[in-house]
Amino acid sequence: MHVSRTTLLRFMLAAVIGLACGIGPGTTRLRAASDPPQPTAIQFTLDRPLDAAATPFVMATVGGLFSAEGLAVTTNIATSSADAIARVADGASDFALIDINSLVRFRDKPGAAPIKAVFVLFNQAPYAIVARKSRGINALSDIQGKNLGVAEGDLSIRLWPAIARQNGIKLSSVKQISISAAVREPMLSAGQVDAVTGFSYLSAINVRDRGVPADDLAVLRFADYGCEAYGFAVIVNPRFAAAKPDAVKGFVRAVIGGTTLAIKDPARAATEVANRMDGGSRELELERLRAIIHDNILAGEVKRNGIGGIDPARFERSIDQLAEDFKFQKRPHVSDIFDESFLPPRDDRLIN
């Protein structure tokens, strides 16, 4: 077949252009160097319905901090810390926010996945006894001889034996009544129990919202009575962490940034959270957030050492306290539960 010189030159020029653009028989267009990289898809689990405790993650999204780290984060809700840990263990989720003490118990099970926390959000656990002063309870010692409502699955009660012993309270002197979490605050409000265990930023505010005067409530935070436990922490799927360590570091940086945004402007942060809740109240979530910041996040340890880490000596003491309610098959050490390698340097974690 005869091909003219002009036609041949056109064919050669088209071929050169095609190669330059990455186009040829059986090929697809190559991404140009100037094209932005595709974000890493992240599945993140909350261990309970959205409330003020999740504010750092909401603000990391609103502030564009996740996207700045090249992450596209999708959030799902679990039924408990145990459920959230299971989702991370089987790879359904990459990260989760859970109670670190639930992780300690999980890791003690035979064959448990080697899941570790990579960031501690609550430097102090929110465990507390919320009581009615009108029922004769003003301090922890007053709980003796009273009825204590304990919701099913409540993690606070796991530290109660250690706190009671440390404060000279006989466990047998307190009558524990098992109740549903759904009726915890209603029963306390109605005077059907003298006190309940729970989270200080949830139960106390919920009871006030039900009409119990603030001056009739005694919020007895375990941390004020010698509890060494840490609280909510971010865990990561070990396979994901091994394959994408930079994504884990980016996630942690974004959460630190989101926490900083929440602390700087809690009113805006509470509004963002309430807007994402079914029937959320900005006023209630703002009250919860302020309590969380003051009681659980900005502890002295955080002001000295920065947010996100664990003090090994304190962790060992917290394990001693957990052991008063739980018999470990193999006592854990901090390196079994927490991996600090994904944290930024201390100076980048200081929050004023």
Coordinates of C-alpha atoms in Angstrom, one line a residue:
M1 CA 0.0 0.0 0.0
H2 CA 1.4 3.4 -1.1
V3 CA 1.7 6.1 1.7
S4 CA 2.6 9.6 0.8
R5 CA 5.5 11.3 2.5
T6 CA 3.1 13.9 4.1
T7 CA 0.9 11.2 5.5
L8 CA 3.8 9.3 6.9
L9 CA 5.1 12.5 8.6
R10 CA 1.6 13.1 10.1
F11 CA 1.5 9.5 11.4
M12 CA 4.9 9.8 13.0
L13 CA 4.0 13.1 14.7
A14 CA 0.8 11.6 16.1
A15 CA 2.7 8.7 17.4
V16 CA 5.2 10.9 19.2
I17 CA 2.4 13.0 20.8
G18 CA 0.6 9.8 21.8
L19 CA 3.7 8.4 23.5
A20 CA 4.3 11.7 25.3
C21 CA 0.8 11.6 26.7
G22 CA 1.0 7.9 27.6
I23 CA -1.4 6.8 25.0
G24 CA -0.9 3.8 22.8
P25 CA -2.5 0.5 21.7
G26 CA -3.8 -1.3 24.8
T27 CA -2.8 1.5 27.2
T28 CA -4.6 4.1 29.3
R29 CA -3.7 7.7 30.0
L30 CA -1.0 8.0 32.6
R31 CA -1.5 10.5 35.5
A32 CA 0.4 13.7 34.9
A33 CA 3.0 14.6 37.5
S34 CA 1.0 17.8 38.2
D35 CA -2.2 15.9 39.0
P36 CA -3.0 15.7 42.7
P37 CA -2.6 12.3 44.3
Q38 CA -5.7 10.3 45.1
P39 CA -6.6 10.6 48.8
T40 CA -6.3 7.5 51.0
A41 CA -9.7 6.2 52.0
I42 CA -10.2 5.8 55.7
Q43 CA -12.9 4.0 57.6
F44 CA -13.1 5.4 61.2
T45 CA -15.4 4.0 63.9
L46 CA -16.8 5.7 67.0
D47 CA -17.7 3.4 69.8
R48 CA -20.9 5.2 70.6
P49 CA -23.3 7.7 69.0
L50 CA -21.9 11.0 68.1
D51 CA -21.5 13.5 71.0
A52 CA -19.0 16.1 72.2
A53 CA -16.3 13.5 72.8
A54 CA -16.0 13.2 69.0
T55 CA -15.5 16.9 68.5
P56 CA -11.8 16.7 67.5
F57 CA -12.7 14.4 64.6
V58 CA -15.5 16.6 63.5
M59 CA -13.3 19.7 63.6
A60 CA -10.5 17.9 61.7
T61 CA -13.1 17.3 59.0
V62 CA -14.6 20.8 59.1
G63 CA -11.2 22.4 59.1
G64 CA -10.0 20.4 56.1
L65 CA -7.2 18.8 58.2
F66 CA -7.9 15.3 57.1
S67 CA -8.0 16.3 53.4
A68 CA -4.8 18.3 53.9
E69 CA -3.1 15.0 55.0
G70 CA -4.4 13.3 51.9
L71 CA -7.1 11.4 53.8
A72 CA -10.8 10.8 52.9
V73 CA -12.4 9.8 56.2
T74 CA -15.7 8.1 56.5
T75 CA -17.2 7.6 60.0
N76 CA -19.4 4.7 61.2
I77 CA -20.9 4.0 64.6
A78 CA -20.4 0.9 66.7
T79 CA -22.5 -0.3 69.6
S80 CA -19.6 -0.4 72.2
S81 CA -15.8 -0.3 72.5
A82 CA -15.8 -4.1 72.1
D83 CA -17.7 -3.8 68.9
A84 CA -15.4 -1.0 67.6
I85 CA -12.3 -3.0 68.5
A86 CA -13.7 -6.0 66.6
R87 CA -14.3 -3.9 63.5
V88 CA -10.7 -2.8 63.6
A89 CA -9.5 -6.3 64.2
D90 CA -11.2 -7.8 61.2
G91 CA -10.3 -4.8 58.9
A92 CA -13.8 -3.5 58.5
S93 CA -12.4 -0.2 60.0
D94 CA -8.9 1.2 59.8
F95 CA -9.2 3.4 63.0
A96 CA -11.5 3.6 66.0
L97 CA -12.0 5.7 69.1
I98 CA -12.4 3.4 72.1
D99 CA -11.9 3.2 75.8
I100 CA -8.3 2.1 76.2
N101 CA -9.1 0.0 79.2
S102 CA -11.4 -2.1 77.0
L103 CA -8.5 -2.6 74.6
V104 CA -6.4 -3.8 77.6
R105 CA -9.0 -6.5 78.4
F106 CA -9.3 -7.4 74.7
R107 CA -5.6 -8.0 74.2
D108 CA -5.6 -10.4 77.1
K109 CA -7.8 -12.9 75.2
P110 CA -6.0 -15.9 73.6
G111 CA -5.3 -15.2 69.9
A112 CA -6.3 -11.5 70.1
A113 CA -5.2 -9.4 67.1
P114 CA -2.2 -7.2 68.0
I115 CA -4.1 -4.0 67.9
K116 CA -2.5 -1.0 69.6
A117 CA -3.5 2.6 70.4
V118 CA -1.6 5.3 68.6
F119 CA -3.1 8.4 70.2
V120 CA -4.7 9.1 73.6
L121 CA -7.4 11.7 73.5
F122 CA -8.6 11.5 77.1
N123 CA -5.6 11.8 79.4
Q124 CA -7.9 11.1 82.3
A125 CA -10.8 8.6 82.1
P126 CA -14.3 10.1 82.5
Y127 CA -15.4 7.4 85.0
A128 CA -17.5 8.8 87.8
I129 CA -20.2 8.2 90.3
V130 CA -23.0 10.7 89.9
A131 CA -25.1 11.1 93.1
R132 CA -27.9 13.1 94.6
K133 CA -26.9 15.3 97.6
S134 CA -30.4 15.1 98.8
R135 CA -29.9 11.4 99.3
G136 CA -27.0 12.1 101.6
I137 CA -24.1 11.8 99.3
N138 CA -21.7 14.7 99.1
A139 CA -18.3 12.9 99.0
L140 CA -17.2 9.4 98.0
S141 CA -17.2 8.2 101.6
D142 CA -20.9 8.9 101.8
I143 CA -21.6 6.1 99.2
Q144 CA -21.5 3.5 101.9
G145 CA -24.9 2.1 102.7
K146 CA -26.4 3.5 99.5
N147 CA -27.8 2.0 96.4
L148 CA -25.6 2.3 93.3
G149 CA -27.1 1.8 89.9
V150 CA -24.7 0.2 87.4
A151 CA -25.6 0.0 83.7
E152 CA -24.9 -3.1 81.7
G153 CA -21.5 -2.9 80.1
D154 CA -20.5 0.2 82.1
L155 CA -16.7 0.3 82.1
S156 CA -16.6 2.6 85.2
I157 CA -17.4 -0.2 87.5
R158 CA -14.3 -2.1 86.5
L159 CA -12.2 0.4 88.3
W160 CA -14.5 0.7 91.3
P161 CA -12.9 -2.0 93.4
A162 CA -9.5 -0.3 93.3
I163 CA -11.0 3.2 94.0
A164 CA -13.1 1.8 96.9
R165 CA -10.1 0.1 98.5
Q166 CA -7.9 3.1 98.0
N167 CA -10.5 5.3 99.7
G168 CA -11.3 3.0 102.6
I169 CA -14.8 2.0 101.3
K170 CA -16.0 -1.6 101.8
L171 CA -17.5 -2.9 98.6
S172 CA -20.0 -4.9 100.6
S173 CA -21.4 -1.7 102.1
V174 CA -22.6 -0.5 98.7
K175 CA -25.6 -2.2 97.1
Q176 CA -25.1 -2.5 93.4
I177 CA -28.2 -2.6 91.3
S178 CA -27.9 -3.7 87.6
I179 CA -29.9 -1.5 85.3
S180 CA -30.2 -0.7 81.6
A181 CA -28.2 2.2 80.3
A182 CA -31.4 3.6 78.9
V183 CA -32.9 4.1 82.4
R184 CA -29.7 5.2 84.3
E185 CA -30.4 8.9 84.4
P186 CA -34.2 8.5 84.7
M187 CA -33.9 6.3 87.7
L188 CA -31.5 8.7 89.4
S189 CA -33.7 11.6 88.6
A190 CA -36.7 9.8 90.1
G191 CA -34.8 8.8 93.2
Q192 CA -35.1 5.1 92.5
V193 CA -31.3 4.8 93.2
D194 CA -29.0 7.1 95.3
A195 CA -26.2 7.2 92.7
V196 CA -25.1 5.8 89.3
T197 CA -21.8 5.0 87.7
G198 CA -21.1 6.5 84.3
F199 CA -19.1 9.1 82.4
S200 CA -18.9 12.5 84.2
Y201 CA -19.6 14.5 81.0
L202 CA -22.6 12.4 80.1
S203 CA -24.5 11.2 83.1
A204 CA -24.2 14.4 85.2
I205 CA -25.3 16.7 82.4
N206 CA -28.1 14.3 81.3
V207 CA -29.5 14.3 84.9
R208 CA -29.5 18.1 85.0
D209 CA -31.2 18.2 81.7
R210 CA -34.0 16.1 83.2
G211 CA -34.6 18.8 85.8
V212 CA -32.5 17.8 88.7
P213 CA -30.9 21.0 90.2
A214 CA -27.2 21.3 89.7
D215 CA -26.7 22.0 93.4
D216 CA -28.3 18.6 94.2
L217 CA -25.7 16.7 92.2
A218 CA -22.4 15.3 93.4
V219 CA -20.1 14.4 90.5
L220 CA -17.5 12.1 92.1
R221 CA -14.8 11.7 89.4
F222 CA -12.6 8.7 89.9
A223 CA -9.6 10.7 88.7
D224 CA -10.1 12.9 91.8
Y225 CA -10.0 9.8 94.1
G226 CA -6.8 8.2 92.8
C227 CA -7.8 6.5 89.5
E228 CA -4.8 6.3 87.2
A229 CA -6.6 5.1 84.1
Y230 CA -6.4 6.8 80.7
G231 CA -9.6 7.2 78.7
F232 CA -10.5 7.3 75.1
A233 CA -7.8 6.5 72.6
V234 CA -7.4 6.0 68.8
I235 CA -6.6 2.4 67.7
V236 CA -5.4 1.3 64.3
N237 CA -5.6 -1.9 62.3
P238 CA -2.1 -3.4 62.5
R239 CA -2.0 -4.4 58.8
F240 CA -3.1 -0.9 57.8
A241 CA -0.4 0.7 60.0
A242 CA 2.3 -1.5 58.5
A243 CA 1.2 -0.8 55.0
K244 CA 0.5 2.9 55.3
P245 CA 2.4 4.4 58.2
D246 CA 2.4 7.9 56.8
A247 CA -1.4 7.8 56.6
V248 CA -1.5 6.9 60.3
K249 CA 0.8 9.8 61.2
G250 CA -1.3 12.1 59.1
F251 CA -4.5 10.9 60.8
V252 CA -2.9 11.6 64.2
R253 CA -1.7 15.1 63.2
A254 CA -5.2 15.9 61.9
V255 CA -6.8 14.8 65.2
I256 CA -4.4 16.9 67.2
G257 CA -5.2 19.9 65.0
G258 CA -9.0 19.2 65.4
T259 CA -8.5 19.1 69.2
T260 CA -6.8 22.4 69.1
L261 CA -9.6 23.9 67.0
A262 CA -12.2 22.6 69.5
I263 CA -10.2 24.1 72.5
K264 CA -9.8 27.5 70.8
D265 CA -13.5 27.8 69.8
P266 CA -15.7 25.4 71.8
A267 CA -18.9 27.2 70.8
R268 CA -18.3 26.7 67.1
A269 CA -17.2 23.1 67.7
A270 CA -20.3 22.3 69.7
T271 CA -22.4 23.7 67.0
E272 CA -20.7 21.6 64.4
V273 CA -21.3 18.4 66.5
A274 CA -24.9 19.3 67.4
N275 CA -25.7 19.9 63.7
R276 CA -24.6 16.3 62.9
M277 CA -26.7 14.7 65.7
D278 CA -30.4 13.7 65.5
G279 CA -32.1 16.3 67.7
G280 CA -28.7 17.6 69.0
S281 CA -28.6 20.5 71.4
R282 CA -25.8 23.0 71.0
E283 CA -26.1 24.1 74.6
L284 CA -25.8 20.5 76.0
E285 CA -22.9 19.6 73.7
L286 CA -21.1 22.9 74.6
E287 CA -21.5 22.0 78.3
R288 CA -20.2 18.5 77.6
L289 CA -17.3 19.8 75.5
R290 CA -16.2 22.3 78.2
A291 CA -16.3 19.5 80.8
I292 CA -14.3 17.2 78.5
I293 CA -11.6 19.8 77.8
H294 CA -11.2 20.7 81.5
D295 CA -11.5 17.3 83.1
N296 CA -10.3 14.8 80.5
I297 CA -8.1 16.4 77.9
L298 CA -6.1 19.3 79.4
A299 CA -4.7 17.4 82.4
G300 CA -1.4 18.5 83.9
E301 CA 0.4 15.6 82.2
V302 CA -0.8 16.9 78.8
K303 CA 0.4 20.5 79.6
R304 CA 3.8 19.2 80.5
N305 CA 4.3 16.4 77.9
G306 CA 1.9 17.2 75.1
I307 CA -1.3 15.5 74.0
G308 CA -1.6 11.9 72.8
G309 CA 1.1 10.0 74.8
I310 CA 1.2 7.7 77.8
D311 CA 3.5 7.8 80.8
P312 CA 4.8 4.2 81.3
A313 CA 4.9 4.4 85.1
R314 CA 1.3 5.7 85.3
F315 CA 0.2 3.0 82.9
E316 CA 1.6 0.3 85.1
R317 CA -0.2 1.7 88.1
S318 CA -3.5 1.7 86.1
I319 CA -2.9 -2.0 85.3
D320 CA -2.5 -2.6 89.0
Q321 CA -5.9 -1.0 89.5
L322 CA -7.6 -2.9 86.7
A323 CA -6.2 -6.2 88.1
E324 CA -8.3 -5.7 91.2
D325 CA -11.3 -6.5 89.1
F326 CA -9.8 -8.6 86.3
K327 CA -7.4 -11.5 86.4
F328 CA -4.9 -11.2 83.6
Q329 CA -3.6 -14.2 81.8
K330 CA -0.5 -12.2 81.0
R331 CA 0.0 -8.9 82.5
P332 CA 0.4 -6.3 79.7
H333 CA 3.0 -3.6 79.5
V334 CA 2.7 -0.3 77.8
S335 CA 4.4 -1.5 74.7
D336 CA 1.7 -4.2 74.3
I337 CA -1.0 -1.6 74.2
F338 CA 0.4 1.6 72.9
D339 CA 2.7 2.5 69.9
E340 CA 4.2 6.0 70.2
S341 CA 6.0 5.9 66.9
F342 CA 3.2 7.6 65.1
L343 CA 3.1 10.6 67.3
P344 CA 4.6 14.0 66.3
P345 CA 7.5 15.4 68.4
R346 CA 6.5 16.7 71.8
D347 CA 6.7 20.4 70.8
D348 CA 4.1 19.7 68.0
R349 CA 1.8 18.2 70.6
L350 CA 1.8 20.9 73.2
I351 CA -1.6 22.6 73.6
N352 CA -1.9 25.9 75.6

